[in-house]
Amino acid sequence: QVQLVESGGGPVQAGDSLRLACAFSGDSFSSYAMGWFRQAPGKRRELVAALSRSGGNTYYGSSMNGRFTISRDNAKNTVYLQMNLLKPEDTAVYYCAADWTAQDTVTGLPGQYDYWGQGTQVTVSS
């Protein structure tokens, strides 16, 4: 019922900024907590950032060091990830995920999410 499509990835230089977007197609976008996860070659999938259905509660991965910001626009059925001061270690495929929730809660556990996008590649060179 739900489809997620990420966009905005690409090759950048260290120190640059990038804004990813995730378009949600389906019913009741405002009932889903949304998350961004990333996976680099040879590494486990990890939380980047997530936010609750209203956007009022956030949950950031411990490795993000305050450089990333997640936001959503429920009127546009879109979630964003603003990435600043990018480092080569940020190179990964970035995935958008949706988690249906009855309340304004959010989780950083990928296993809790119901739907996933195909991912968008972010490559940061030094």
Coordinates of C-alpha atoms in Angstrom, one line a residue:
Q1 CA 0.0 0.0 0.0
V2 CA 2.9 2.3 0.7
Q3 CA 5.8 3.2 -1.6
L4 CA 8.8 5.3 -0.7
V5 CA 11.1 6.9 -3.2
E6 CA 14.3 8.6 -2.1
S7 CA 16.0 11.3 -4.0
G8 CA 18.8 13.9 -3.7
G9 CA 21.8 11.6 -3.3
G10 CA 25.0 12.0 -5.3
P11 CA 28.7 12.6 -5.2
V12 CA 29.9 15.5 -3.0
Q13 CA 33.1 16.7 -1.5
A14 CA 33.9 16.5 2.2
G15 CA 32.5 19.5 4.0
D16 CA 29.6 19.9 1.6
S17 CA 25.9 19.7 2.4
L18 CA 23.2 17.6 0.9
R19 CA 19.5 17.4 1.3
L20 CA 17.7 14.1 0.7
A21 CA 14.0 13.7 0.2
C22 CA 11.7 10.8 0.6
A23 CA 8.3 10.9 -1.2
F24 CA 5.6 8.8 0.4
S25 CA 2.8 7.4 -1.8
G26 CA -0.1 5.8 0.0
D27 CA -2.7 6.4 2.7
S28 CA -2.3 8.2 6.0
F29 CA 1.2 9.6 5.8
S30 CA 0.6 11.5 9.0
S31 CA 0.1 8.1 10.8
Y32 CA 3.7 7.0 10.1
A33 CA 6.8 7.7 11.9
M34 CA 9.6 8.2 9.4
G35 CA 13.2 7.3 9.5
W36 CA 16.4 7.5 7.6
F37 CA 18.9 4.7 7.7
R38 CA 22.2 4.1 5.9
Q39 CA 24.3 1.2 5.0
A40 CA 27.9 1.3 3.8
P41 CA 29.7 -1.6 2.1
G42 CA 30.6 -4.3 4.6
K43 CA 28.8 -2.6 7.5
R44 CA 25.5 -3.1 9.2
R45 CA 22.5 -0.8 8.5
E46 CA 22.4 2.0 11.1
L47 CA 20.0 4.7 12.1
V48 CA 20.7 8.1 10.8
A49 CA 17.6 9.9 12.1
A50 CA 13.9 9.3 12.7
L51 CA 10.9 11.4 13.7
S52 CA 7.4 10.8 14.9
R53 CA 4.2 11.2 12.9
S54 CA 3.7 14.8 13.9
G55 CA 7.4 15.7 13.7
G56 CA 7.4 16.5 17.3
N57 CA 9.8 13.7 18.5
T58 CA 13.1 12.9 17.0
Y59 CA 15.7 10.2 17.4
Y60 CA 19.2 10.5 16.0
G61 CA 21.9 7.9 15.5
S62 CA 24.8 8.2 17.9
S63 CA 27.3 8.6 15.0
M64 CA 25.6 11.7 13.4
N65 CA 27.3 14.2 15.8
G66 CA 24.7 16.8 15.3
R67 CA 25.4 17.3 11.6
F68 CA 22.1 15.8 10.3
T69 CA 18.6 17.1 10.7
I70 CA 15.4 15.2 9.9
S71 CA 12.1 17.0 9.1
R72 CA 8.8 16.3 7.5
D73 CA 6.1 18.1 5.7
N74 CA 2.8 16.2 6.2
A75 CA 1.0 18.4 3.7
K76 CA 3.5 17.2 1.0
N77 CA 3.9 13.6 2.2
T78 CA 7.6 14.1 2.2
V79 CA 10.4 13.6 4.7
Y80 CA 13.8 15.2 4.4
L81 CA 17.3 14.7 5.7
Q82 CA 19.6 17.7 5.8
M83 CA 23.2 16.6 5.9
N84 CA 25.9 19.1 6.7
L85 CA 29.7 18.9 7.0
L86 CA 29.7 15.6 5.2
K87 CA 32.6 13.3 5.8
P88 CA 33.9 10.4 3.7
E89 CA 32.6 8.1 6.5
D90 CA 29.1 9.2 5.6
T91 CA 29.4 7.4 2.2
A92 CA 26.6 4.9 2.1
V93 CA 23.2 4.1 0.6
Y94 CA 20.6 6.1 2.5
Y95 CA 17.2 4.5 2.9
C96 CA 13.9 6.0 3.9
A97 CA 11.5 3.9 6.0
A98 CA 8.0 4.3 7.4
D99 CA 6.6 2.9 10.6
W100 CA 2.9 3.0 11.2
T101 CA 2.2 4.3 14.7
A102 CA -0.9 4.9 16.8
Q103 CA 0.8 7.6 18.8
D104 CA 3.4 10.2 18.4
T105 CA 6.3 7.8 19.1
V106 CA 9.5 7.0 17.2
T107 CA 12.0 4.2 17.1
G108 CA 15.5 3.8 15.9
L109 CA 15.2 0.1 15.3
P110 CA 15.1 -0.8 11.6
G111 CA 13.1 -4.0 12.4
Q112 CA 10.2 -1.9 13.6
Y113 CA 9.7 -0.2 10.2
D114 CA 7.0 -1.4 7.9
Y115 CA 8.1 0.0 4.5
W116 CA 11.4 0.8 2.9
G117 CA 12.5 2.7 -0.2
Q118 CA 15.1 1.6 -2.6
G119 CA 17.8 3.9 -1.3
T120 CA 19.9 6.7 -2.7
Q121 CA 23.7 6.7 -2.9
V122 CA 25.7 9.3 -1.1
T123 CA 29.4 9.4 -1.9
V124 CA 31.6 11.8 0.0
S125 CA 35.2 12.3 -1.3
S126 CA 38.0 14.0 0.4

